[in-house]
mmCIF file of C-alpha atoms in Angstrom:
data_model
loop_
_atom_site.group_PDB
_atom_site.id
_atom_site.type_symbol
_atom_site.label_atom_id
_atom_site.label_comp_id
_atom_site.label_asym_id
_atom_site.label_seq_id
_atom_site.Cartn_x
_atom_site.Cartn_y
_atom_site.Cartn_z
ATOM 1 C CA UNK A 15 -17.450 6.517 -31.186
ATOM 2 C CA UNK A 16 -14.829 3.799 -31.551
ATOM 3 C CA UNK A 17 -13.791 2.514 -28.099
ATOM 4 C CA UNK A 18 -10.136 2.285 -29.057
ATOM 5 C CA UNK A 19 -7.971 4.740 -30.920
ATOM 6 C CA UNK A 20 -7.802 3.783 -34.598
ATOM 7 C CA UNK A 21 -9.238 0.338 -33.953
ATOM 8 C CA UNK A 22 -9.656 0.012 -37.720
ATOM 9 C CA UNK A 23 -5.888 -0.485 -37.961
ATOM 10 C CA UNK A 24 -5.205 -3.491 -35.832
ATOM 11 C CA UNK A 25 -1.549 -2.554 -35.392
ATOM 12 C CA UNK A 26 -2.671 0.266 -33.085
ATOM 13 C CA UNK A 27 -4.091 -2.368 -30.805
ATOM 14 C CA UNK A 28 -0.637 -3.883 -30.380
ATOM 15 C CA UNK A 29 1.527 -3.183 -27.418
ATOM 16 C CA UNK A 30 4.687 -1.241 -28.090
ATOM 17 C CA UNK A 31 6.940 -4.311 -28.183
ATOM 18 C CA UNK A 32 4.964 -5.887 -30.956
ATOM 19 C CA UNK A 33 3.128 -8.694 -29.165
ATOM 20 C CA UNK A 34 -0.606 -8.774 -29.652
ATOM 21 C CA UNK A 35 -2.985 -8.215 -26.782
ATOM 22 C CA UNK A 36 -4.682 -11.512 -25.960
ATOM 23 C CA UNK A 37 -8.447 -11.831 -25.860
ATOM 24 C CA UNK A 38 -8.421 -13.502 -22.433
ATOM 25 C CA UNK A 39 -6.382 -13.118 -19.261
ATOM 26 C CA UNK A 40 -5.968 -14.255 -15.672
ATOM 27 C CA UNK A 41 -7.356 -12.217 -12.801
ATOM 28 C CA UNK A 42 -8.276 -12.607 -9.144
ATOM 29 C CA UNK A 43 -11.947 -12.276 -8.208
ATOM 30 C CA UNK A 44 -13.687 -12.246 -4.836
ATOM 31 C CA UNK A 45 -16.269 -15.015 -5.178
ATOM 32 C CA UNK A 46 -17.265 -15.276 -1.496
ATOM 33 C CA UNK A 47 -17.059 -12.699 1.291
ATOM 34 C CA UNK A 48 -14.492 -13.780 3.870
ATOM 35 C CA UNK A 49 -11.567 -12.337 5.803
ATOM 36 C CA UNK A 50 -9.737 -15.536 4.831
ATOM 37 C CA UNK A 51 -8.202 -14.407 1.539
ATOM 38 C CA UNK A 52 -7.710 -17.941 0.202
ATOM 39 C CA UNK A 53 -11.372 -18.770 0.837
ATOM 40 C CA UNK A 54 -12.683 -15.508 -0.572
ATOM 41 C CA UNK A 55 -10.657 -15.183 -3.753
ATOM 42 C CA UNK A 56 -10.553 -17.290 -6.934
ATOM 43 C CA UNK A 57 -7.983 -17.158 -9.737
ATOM 44 C CA UNK A 58 -9.925 -16.993 -13.014
ATOM 45 C CA UNK A 59 -7.931 -18.280 -15.972
ATOM 46 C CA UNK A 60 -9.859 -16.991 -18.973
ATOM 47 C CA UNK A 61 -11.529 -13.679 -18.220
ATOM 48 C CA UNK A 62 -12.001 -11.431 -21.247
ATOM 49 C CA UNK A 63 -9.401 -8.656 -21.521
ATOM 50 C CA UNK A 64 -11.427 -5.451 -20.958
ATOM 51 C CA UNK A 65 -11.596 -2.762 -23.659
ATOM 52 C CA UNK A 66 -10.768 0.837 -22.740
ATOM 53 C CA UNK A 67 -13.491 3.439 -23.244
ATOM 54 C CA UNK A 68 -12.941 6.877 -24.743
ATOM 55 C CA UNK A 69 -11.158 8.348 -21.673
ATOM 56 C CA UNK A 70 -9.455 5.133 -20.547
ATOM 57 C CA UNK A 71 -6.106 3.364 -20.728
ATOM 58 C CA UNK A 72 -5.628 -0.379 -20.941
ATOM 59 C CA UNK A 73 -2.656 -1.102 -18.661
ATOM 60 C CA UNK A 74 -0.668 -4.336 -18.807
ATOM 61 C CA UNK A 75 0.239 -4.793 -15.153
ATOM 62 C CA UNK A 76 3.884 -5.522 -14.438
ATOM 63 C CA UNK A 77 3.928 -5.061 -10.633
ATOM 64 C CA UNK A 78 1.022 -5.091 -8.164
ATOM 65 C CA UNK A 79 1.081 -4.086 -4.502
ATOM 66 C CA UNK A 80 -0.132 -6.107 -1.526
ATOM 67 C CA UNK A 81 -1.952 -4.186 1.226
ATOM 68 C CA UNK A 82 -3.092 -5.309 4.671
ATOM 69 C CA UNK A 83 -6.574 -4.116 3.738
ATOM 70 C CA UNK A 84 -6.835 -6.549 0.802
ATOM 71 C CA UNK A 85 -8.535 -8.896 3.262
ATOM 72 C CA UNK A 86 -10.865 -6.131 4.492
ATOM 73 C CA UNK A 87 -11.896 -5.713 0.872
ATOM 74 C CA UNK A 88 -12.375 -9.462 0.326
ATOM 75 C CA UNK A 89 -14.482 -9.556 3.505
ATOM 76 C CA UNK A 90 -16.772 -6.826 2.087
ATOM 77 C CA UNK A 91 -15.974 -4.363 4.887
ATOM 78 C CA UNK A 92 -15.542 -1.262 2.712
ATOM 79 C CA UNK A 93 -18.809 -1.255 0.820
ATOM 80 C CA UNK A 94 -21.559 -3.550 2.015
ATOM 81 C CA UNK A 95 -23.615 -2.872 -1.124
ATOM 82 C CA UNK A 96 -21.048 -4.620 -3.358
ATOM 83 C CA UNK A 97 -21.787 -8.325 -3.721
ATOM 84 C CA UNK A 98 -19.461 -11.008 -5.159
ATOM 85 C CA UNK A 99 -18.118 -11.571 -7.696
ATOM 86 C CA UNK A 100 -15.936 -8.439 -7.802
ATOM 87 C CA UNK A 101 -12.354 -7.637 -8.749
ATOM 88 C CA UNK A 102 -9.637 -7.105 -6.152
ATOM 89 C CA UNK A 103 -6.207 -5.495 -5.790
ATOM 90 C CA UNK A 104 -5.746 -1.767 -5.153
ATOM 91 C CA UNK A 105 -2.671 -0.609 -7.067
ATOM 92 C CA UNK A 106 -0.503 -1.431 -10.060
ATOM 93 C CA UNK A 107 2.358 -0.262 -12.240
ATOM 94 C CA UNK A 108 2.583 -1.199 -15.904
ATOM 95 C CA UNK A 109 2.569 -0.145 -19.560
ATOM 96 C CA UNK A 110 -0.240 1.423 -21.545
ATOM 97 C CA UNK A 111 -1.012 -1.080 -24.327
ATOM 98 C CA UNK A 112 -4.186 0.494 -25.758
ATOM 99 C CA UNK A 113 -6.234 3.616 -25.131
ATOM 100 C CA UNK A 114 -9.345 5.560 -26.019
ATOM 101 C CA UNK A 115 -9.424 8.609 -28.258
ATOM 102 C CA UNK A 116 -9.711 11.273 -25.501
ATOM 103 C CA UNK A 117 -7.072 9.508 -23.417
ATOM 104 C CA UNK A 118 -4.654 9.704 -26.357
ATOM 105 C CA UNK A 119 -4.423 13.490 -25.827
ATOM 106 C CA UNK A 120 -2.230 12.857 -22.751
ATOM 107 C CA UNK A 121 -0.965 9.282 -23.085
ATOM 108 C CA UNK A 122 0.596 7.035 -25.698
ATOM 109 C CA UNK A 123 0.962 3.299 -26.137
ATOM 110 C CA UNK A 124 4.122 2.132 -24.383
ATOM 111 C CA UNK A 125 3.971 4.722 -21.613
ATOM 112 C CA UNK A 126 4.720 3.649 -18.042
ATOM 113 C CA UNK A 127 1.960 4.456 -15.549
ATOM 114 C CA UNK A 128 0.908 3.735 -11.977
ATOM 115 C CA UNK A 129 -2.619 3.832 -10.601
ATOM 116 C CA UNK A 130 -4.760 3.237 -7.530
ATOM 117 C CA UNK A 131 -8.011 1.503 -8.467
ATOM 118 C CA UNK A 132 -9.785 -1.697 -7.489
ATOM 119 C CA UNK A 133 -8.999 -4.559 -9.867
ATOM 120 C CA UNK A 134 -5.201 -4.500 -10.094
ATOM 121 C CA UNK A 135 -4.826 -8.240 -9.399
ATOM 122 C CA UNK A 136 -5.207 -8.951 -13.110
ATOM 123 C CA UNK A 137 -2.944 -9.176 -16.136
ATOM 124 C CA UNK A 138 -4.707 -6.159 -17.696
ATOM 125 C CA UNK A 139 -6.706 -3.375 -16.027
ATOM 126 C CA UNK A 140 -8.711 -0.519 -17.550
ATOM 127 C CA UNK A 141 -7.750 2.725 -15.807
ATOM 128 C CA UNK A 142 -9.411 6.126 -16.400
ATOM 129 C CA UNK A 143 -6.670 8.352 -17.845
ATOM 130 C CA UNK A 144 -7.302 11.028 -15.235
ATOM 131 C CA UNK A 145 -6.613 8.519 -12.442
ATOM 132 C CA UNK A 146 -3.306 7.353 -13.922
ATOM 133 C CA UNK A 147 0.098 8.710 -12.882
ATOM 134 C CA UNK A 148 2.689 8.935 -15.679
ATOM 135 C CA UNK A 149 6.073 7.506 -14.685
ATOM 136 C CA UNK A 150 9.570 7.780 -16.167
ATOM 137 C CA UNK A 151 9.832 3.957 -16.250
ATOM 138 C CA UNK A 152 8.195 0.779 -14.945
ATOM 139 C CA UNK A 153 9.832 0.236 -11.552
ATOM 140 C CA UNK A 154 8.386 -1.510 -8.499
ATOM 141 C CA UNK A 155 9.717 1.299 -6.276
ATOM 142 C CA UNK A 156 7.108 3.658 -7.727
ATOM 143 C CA UNK A 157 4.395 1.276 -6.528
ATOM 144 C CA UNK A 158 5.480 1.719 -2.891
ATOM 145 C CA UNK A 159 4.452 5.381 -3.052
ATOM 146 C CA UNK A 160 0.925 4.969 -4.460
ATOM 147 C CA UNK A 161 -0.875 3.858 -1.277
ATOM 148 C CA UNK A 162 1.788 3.318 1.388
ATOM 149 C CA UNK A 163 3.881 6.422 0.759
ATOM 150 C CA UNK A 164 0.852 8.654 0.236
ATOM 151 C CA UNK A 165 -0.789 7.379 3.445
ATOM 152 C CA UNK A 166 2.293 8.205 5.536
ATOM 153 C CA UNK A 167 2.844 11.560 3.838
ATOM 154 C CA UNK A 168 -0.709 12.918 4.054
ATOM 155 C CA UNK A 169 -1.533 11.556 7.528
ATOM 156 C CA UNK A 170 1.618 13.002 9.108
ATOM 157 C CA UNK A 171 1.227 16.313 7.274
ATOM 158 C CA UNK A 172 -2.473 16.772 8.027
ATOM 159 C CA UNK A 173 -2.710 15.202 11.492
ATOM 160 C CA UNK A 174 0.827 14.855 12.867
ATOM 161 C CA UNK A 175 1.772 18.518 13.416
ATOM 162 C CA UNK A 176 5.425 17.447 13.220
ATOM 163 C CA UNK A 177 8.143 19.896 14.189
ATOM 164 C CA UNK A 178 11.810 19.744 15.132
ATOM 165 C CA UNK A 179 12.600 17.730 18.261
ATOM 166 C CA UNK A 180 9.191 16.025 18.546
ATOM 167 C CA UNK A 181 9.329 12.360 19.553
ATOM 168 C CA UNK A 182 7.522 10.124 17.041
ATOM 169 C CA UNK A 183 6.742 6.441 17.617
ATOM 170 C CA UNK A 184 6.074 4.352 14.487
ATOM 171 C CA UNK A 185 4.605 0.874 15.041
ATOM 172 C CA UNK A 186 5.325 -1.837 12.405
ATOM 173 C CA UNK A 187 8.015 0.594 11.318
ATOM 174 C CA UNK A 188 9.722 -1.711 8.802
ATOM 175 C CA UNK A 189 6.482 -2.369 6.888
ATOM 176 C CA UNK A 190 5.076 -0.853 3.707
ATOM 177 C CA UNK A 191 3.871 2.431 5.229
ATOM 178 C CA UNK A 192 6.056 2.388 8.333
ATOM 179 C CA UNK A 193 9.234 2.826 6.279
ATOM 180 C CA UNK A 194 7.858 6.143 4.954
ATOM 181 C CA UNK A 195 6.569 7.379 8.318
ATOM 182 C CA UNK A 196 10.100 6.909 9.712
ATOM 183 C CA UNK A 197 11.778 8.769 6.853
ATOM 184 C CA UNK A 198 9.243 11.622 6.677
ATOM 185 C CA UNK A 199 9.389 12.184 10.455
ATOM 186 C CA UNK A 200 13.201 12.291 10.216
ATOM 187 C CA UNK A 201 12.955 14.871 7.420
ATOM 188 C CA UNK A 202 10.855 16.978 9.805
ATOM 189 C CA UNK A 203 13.822 16.740 12.249
ATOM 190 C CA UNK A 204 11.924 14.580 14.734
ATOM 191 C CA UNK A 205 13.365 11.899 17.022
ATOM 192 C CA UNK A 206 11.969 8.607 15.671
ATOM 193 C CA UNK A 207 11.341 5.369 17.554
ATOM 194 C CA UNK A 208 10.308 2.287 15.556
ATOM 195 C CA UNK A 209 8.895 -1.039 16.740
ATOM 196 C CA UNK A 210 9.677 -4.175 14.716
ATOM 197 C CA UNK A 211 9.827 -7.963 15.072
ATOM 198 C CA UNK A 212 13.451 -8.867 14.229
ATOM 199 C CA UNK A 213 17.020 -7.613 14.466
ATOM 200 C CA UNK A 214 17.199 -7.644 10.661
ATOM 201 C CA UNK A 215 14.275 -5.205 10.539
ATOM 202 C CA UNK A 216 15.949 -3.136 13.250
ATOM 203 C CA UNK A 217 19.064 -2.889 11.075
ATOM 204 C CA UNK A 218 16.966 -1.736 8.122
ATOM 205 C CA UNK A 219 15.272 0.910 10.300
ATOM 206 C CA UNK A 220 18.629 2.229 11.505
ATOM 207 C CA UNK A 221 19.752 2.452 7.856
ATOM 208 C CA UNK A 222 16.816 4.758 7.005
ATOM 209 C CA UNK A 223 17.413 7.033 9.995
ATOM 210 C CA UNK A 224 15.445 5.538 12.908
ATOM 211 C CA UNK A 225 16.972 6.831 16.172
ATOM 212 C CA UNK A 226 15.761 3.992 18.381
ATOM 213 C CA UNK A 227 14.426 0.561 17.435
ATOM 214 C CA UNK A 228 12.510 -1.764 19.740
ATOM 215 C CA UNK A 229 12.220 -5.457 18.860
ATOM 216 C CA UNK A 230 8.883 -6.357 20.444
ATOM 217 C CA UNK A 231 9.698 -10.091 20.221
ATOM 218 C CA UNK A 232 12.734 -9.746 22.525
ATOM 219 C CA UNK A 233 12.098 -6.481 24.417
ATOM 220 C CA UNK A 234 9.245 -5.147 26.507
ATOM 221 C CA UNK A 235 8.119 -2.133 24.489
ATOM 222 C CA UNK A 236 6.301 -0.486 27.414
ATOM 223 C CA UNK A 237 9.320 -0.735 29.745
ATOM 224 C CA UNK A 238 11.720 0.603 27.101
ATOM 225 C CA UNK A 239 9.454 3.585 26.415
ATOM 226 C CA UNK A 240 8.911 4.275 30.116
ATOM 227 C CA UNK A 241 12.654 4.154 30.813
ATOM 228 C CA UNK A 242 13.944 6.047 27.760
ATOM 229 C CA UNK A 243 11.023 8.448 27.238
ATOM 230 C CA UNK A 244 9.618 9.185 30.714
ATOM 231 C CA UNK A 245 7.789 12.295 29.419
ATOM 232 C CA UNK A 246 6.086 10.215 26.709
ATOM 233 C CA UNK A 247 6.020 10.537 22.910
ATOM 234 C CA UNK A 248 4.399 13.394 20.993
ATOM 235 C CA UNK A 249 3.079 11.495 17.969
ATOM 236 C CA UNK A 250 2.287 7.820 17.359
ATOM 237 C CA UNK A 251 1.818 6.471 13.820
ATOM 238 C CA UNK A 252 -0.156 3.316 14.608
ATOM 239 C CA UNK A 253 -1.115 0.466 12.294
ATOM 240 C CA UNK A 254 -1.055 -2.614 14.553
ATOM 241 C CA UNK A 255 -4.041 -2.267 16.920
ATOM 242 C CA UNK A 256 -4.934 -4.390 19.942
ATOM 243 C CA UNK A 257 -2.315 -4.451 22.702
ATOM 244 C CA UNK A 258 0.013 -2.215 20.691
ATOM 245 C CA UNK A 259 -2.704 0.450 20.503
ATOM 246 C CA UNK A 260 -3.232 0.336 24.285
ATOM 247 C CA UNK A 261 0.497 0.535 24.882
ATOM 248 C CA UNK A 262 0.923 3.446 22.429
ATOM 249 C CA UNK A 263 -1.977 5.310 24.047
ATOM 250 C CA UNK A 264 -0.381 4.914 27.491
ATOM 251 C CA UNK A 265 2.909 6.243 26.101
ATOM 252 C CA UNK A 266 1.517 9.541 24.801
ATOM 253 C CA UNK A 267 2.978 12.768 26.154
ATOM 254 C CA UNK A 268 0.821 15.706 27.280
ATOM 255 C CA UNK A 269 -0.977 17.033 24.165
ATOM 256 C CA UNK A 270 0.220 13.902 22.295
ATOM 257 C CA UNK A 271 -1.465 12.697 19.117
ATOM 258 C CA UNK A 272 -2.117 9.094 18.103
ATOM 259 C CA UNK A 273 -2.847 8.599 14.386
ATOM 260 C CA UNK A 274 -4.592 5.326 13.501
ATOM 261 C CA UNK A 275 -3.885 4.232 9.931
ATOM 262 C CA UNK A 276 -4.957 0.624 10.516
ATOM 263 C CA UNK A 277 -5.106 -2.245 13.014
ATOM 264 C CA UNK A 278 -3.684 -5.219 11.156
ATOM 265 C CA UNK A 279 -3.864 -7.584 14.161
ATOM 266 C CA UNK A 280 -7.663 -7.549 13.909
ATOM 267 C CA UNK A 281 -8.227 -7.929 10.180
ATOM 268 C CA UNK A 282 -8.146 -11.736 10.235
ATOM 269 C CA UNK A 283 -10.895 -11.875 12.878
ATOM 270 C CA UNK A 284 -14.509 -12.273 11.739
ATOM 271 C CA UNK A 285 -15.290 -8.739 13.020
ATOM 272 C CA UNK A 286 -12.096 -7.215 11.630
ATOM 273 C CA UNK A 287 -11.295 -5.803 15.074
ATOM 274 C CA UNK A 288 -8.818 -6.571 17.818
ATOM 275 C CA UNK A 289 -9.970 -5.831 21.384
ATOM 276 C CA UNK A 290 -8.684 -2.654 23.082
ATOM 277 C CA UNK A 291 -9.257 -1.186 26.545
ATOM 278 C CA UNK A 292 -11.618 1.419 25.143
ATOM 279 C CA UNK A 293 -13.541 2.141 28.352
ATOM 280 C CA UNK A 294 -10.481 3.967 29.726
ATOM 281 C CA UNK A 295 -10.022 6.045 26.560
ATOM 282 C CA UNK A 296 -11.899 9.227 27.608
ATOM 283 C CA UNK A 297 -10.070 9.411 30.946
ATOM 284 C CA UNK A 298 -6.649 8.803 29.394
ATOM 285 C CA UNK A 299 -7.157 11.441 26.694
ATOM 286 C CA UNK A 300 -8.546 13.989 29.149
ATOM 287 C CA UNK A 301 -5.709 13.490 31.626
ATOM 288 C CA UNK A 302 -3.129 14.346 28.946
ATOM 289 C CA UNK A 303 -5.146 16.678 26.666
ATOM 290 C CA UNK A 304 -4.252 14.028 24.079
ATOM 291 C CA UNK A 305 -6.067 13.054 20.896
ATOM 292 C CA UNK A 306 -6.688 9.987 18.749
ATOM 293 C CA UNK A 307 -7.247 10.604 15.041
ATOM 294 C CA UNK A 308 -8.207 8.111 12.343
ATOM 295 C CA UNK A 309 -6.831 8.370 8.814
ATOM 296 C CA UNK A 310 -8.339 6.745 5.694
ATOM 297 C CA UNK A 311 -6.681 7.733 2.411
ATOM 298 C CA UNK A 312 -9.972 7.917 0.464
ATOM 299 C CA UNK A 313 -11.041 10.931 2.573
ATOM 300 C CA UNK A 314 -7.939 12.905 1.598
ATOM 301 C CA UNK A 315 -7.932 12.482 -2.173
ATOM 302 C CA UNK A 316 -7.808 16.284 -2.615
ATOM 303 C CA UNK A 317 -4.262 16.136 -1.171
ATOM 304 C CA UNK A 318 -3.228 13.045 -3.134
ATOM 305 C CA UNK A 319 -1.745 14.535 -6.316
ATOM 306 C CA UNK A 320 0.481 16.988 -4.445
ATOM 307 C CA UNK A 321 1.635 14.315 -2.012
ATOM 308 C CA UNK A 322 2.521 11.893 -4.800
ATOM 309 C CA UNK A 323 4.319 14.578 -6.807
ATOM 310 C CA UNK A 324 6.466 15.442 -3.790
ATOM 311 C CA UNK A 325 7.186 11.777 -2.985
ATOM 312 C CA UNK A 326 8.182 11.015 -6.609
ATOM 313 C CA UNK A 327 10.526 14.027 -6.606
ATOM 314 C CA UNK A 328 12.126 12.899 -3.352
ATOM 315 C CA UNK A 329 12.656 9.378 -4.701
ATOM 316 C CA UNK A 330 14.104 10.633 -8.002
ATOM 317 C CA UNK A 331 16.540 12.864 -6.086
ATOM 318 C CA UNK A 332 17.657 9.945 -3.911
ATOM 319 C CA UNK A 333 16.135 11.455 -0.754
ATOM 320 C CA UNK A 334 13.718 8.602 -0.103
ATOM 321 C CA UNK A 335 14.315 4.867 0.273
ATOM 322 C CA UNK A 336 11.464 2.826 -1.246
ATOM 323 C CA UNK A 337 12.136 -0.684 0.044
ATOM 324 C CA UNK A 338 10.428 -3.443 -1.952
ATOM 325 C CA UNK A 339 9.975 -7.011 -0.683
ATOM 326 C CA UNK A 340 9.423 -9.551 -3.477
ATOM 327 C CA UNK A 341 9.306 -12.445 -1.013
ATOM 328 C CA UNK A 342 12.763 -13.757 -1.937
ATOM 329 C CA UNK A 343 13.124 -14.957 1.667
ATOM 330 C CA UNK A 344 9.674 -16.569 1.813
ATOM 331 C CA UNK A 345 9.536 -20.407 1.964
ATOM 332 C CA UNK A 346 8.585 -20.838 -1.724
ATOM 333 C CA UNK A 347 10.636 -17.912 -3.021
ATOM 334 C CA UNK A 348 9.895 -14.786 -4.998
ATOM 335 C CA UNK A 349 6.302 -13.679 -5.646
ATOM 336 C CA UNK A 350 5.873 -14.049 -9.403
ATOM 337 C CA UNK A 351 2.513 -14.298 -11.169
ATOM 338 C CA UNK A 352 -1.034 -13.808 -9.896
ATOM 339 C CA UNK A 353 -0.946 -17.285 -8.337
ATOM 340 C CA UNK A 354 1.564 -15.974 -5.792
ATOM 341 C CA UNK A 355 -0.697 -13.164 -4.501
ATOM 342 C CA UNK A 356 -2.156 -15.710 -2.035
ATOM 343 C CA UNK A 357 1.314 -16.467 -0.646
ATOM 344 C CA UNK A 358 2.149 -12.768 -0.541
ATOM 345 C CA UNK A 359 -0.934 -12.006 1.589
ATOM 346 C CA UNK A 360 -0.002 -14.863 3.980
ATOM 347 C CA UNK A 361 3.569 -13.524 4.146
ATOM 348 C CA UNK A 362 2.301 -10.069 5.136
ATOM 349 C CA UNK A 363 0.233 -11.499 7.978
ATOM 350 C CA UNK A 364 3.214 -13.505 9.202
ATOM 351 C CA UNK A 365 4.943 -10.141 9.628
ATOM 352 C CA UNK A 366 7.984 -11.250 7.644
ATOM 353 C CA UNK A 367 8.248 -8.385 5.151
ATOM 354 C CA UNK A 368 10.753 -5.552 5.158
ATOM 355 C CA UNK A 369 9.230 -2.729 3.116
ATOM 356 C CA UNK A 370 6.338 -2.993 0.693
ATOM 357 C CA UNK A 371 5.293 -6.432 -0.573
ATOM 358 C CA UNK A 372 5.137 -6.439 -4.368
ATOM 359 C CA UNK A 373 4.205 -9.221 -6.805
ATOM 360 C CA UNK A 374 5.778 -9.282 -10.265
ATOM 361 C CA UNK A 375 3.608 -10.248 -13.229
ATOM 362 C CA UNK A 376 5.922 -11.555 -15.942
ATOM 363 C CA UNK A 377 4.983 -11.005 -19.545
ATOM 364 C CA UNK A 378 6.278 -12.935 -22.498
ATOM 365 C CA UNK A 379 6.748 -10.433 -25.310
ATOM 366 C CA UNK A 380 6.014 -13.013 -27.992
ATOM 367 C CA UNK A 381 2.892 -14.537 -26.497
ATOM 368 C CA UNK A 382 0.133 -14.628 -29.123
ATOM 369 C CA UNK A 383 -2.493 -15.944 -26.772
#
């Protein structure tokens, strides 16, 4: 079978704006396992553009998302059997520029799609058609929902047991997933408290409905919680780890639930962990009939399609803010091109972002590379 629909007519292998697909492209590849992203990852200038198989789409990436766990992936923490070199980047939004015969039953050249699949830090990515999500247009806002939005939605729905009047604490609340945890908890009529690192972030959190913001750089989070919430909080959406985890655990109410979606403060360490006072955990949980639950999106893929459908509907109706941070305020300016992924990862670990960090991959329509 021909790998590409009507390959015999080369015009079908053109993208919809008439520029030919080049034979080579740039992409980022993990060439050495390390939690230091700059050490681990190499920008390759002339990798062959992959060809889609029968059930695949070839997507020209226009926007790619940065995730805290990009450095867990580059350190080889997710699958120890995978050895370098391997592709990196978890999610992208772009246009279908070529496709296989089976895939053409549901997709056409020129269609906007989003996807979650390793290898998005590239100019072109082959995506199985059944893993792609058709979109009304190519917008970076859609990218915020693919991993970050879905993580907040499914974890709170499955593990949060949210109901009206519950007190919900969101750590790193102005970040990629935090922004959604705040908004979804508010939709469930909860009282939401968000921690953040600047007054600007606090202002953003207030604008999306956060009832109380705590700037951990200028305020003592534990004292504020003890004073304003003496009975404790019912649910914690926790992505920071280390001291923040200990503090959140101590702040749980009776029958409270702490959901771990990450522990970003530890990812840059060789072990990937930040120390916590774990020996006291059983006693603290027992004393309050409290629970700690971990959440990893890959284990909830059966819920993914429904979650994404609901999130996309909410965004289209104007019921959900999808804040995107292109790094305009970063020292060297906006994140444009694969070269800037390195800066974008650094920016995330500096804790500067408001919303989801996204890198734009420009495309010259007339390039005949």
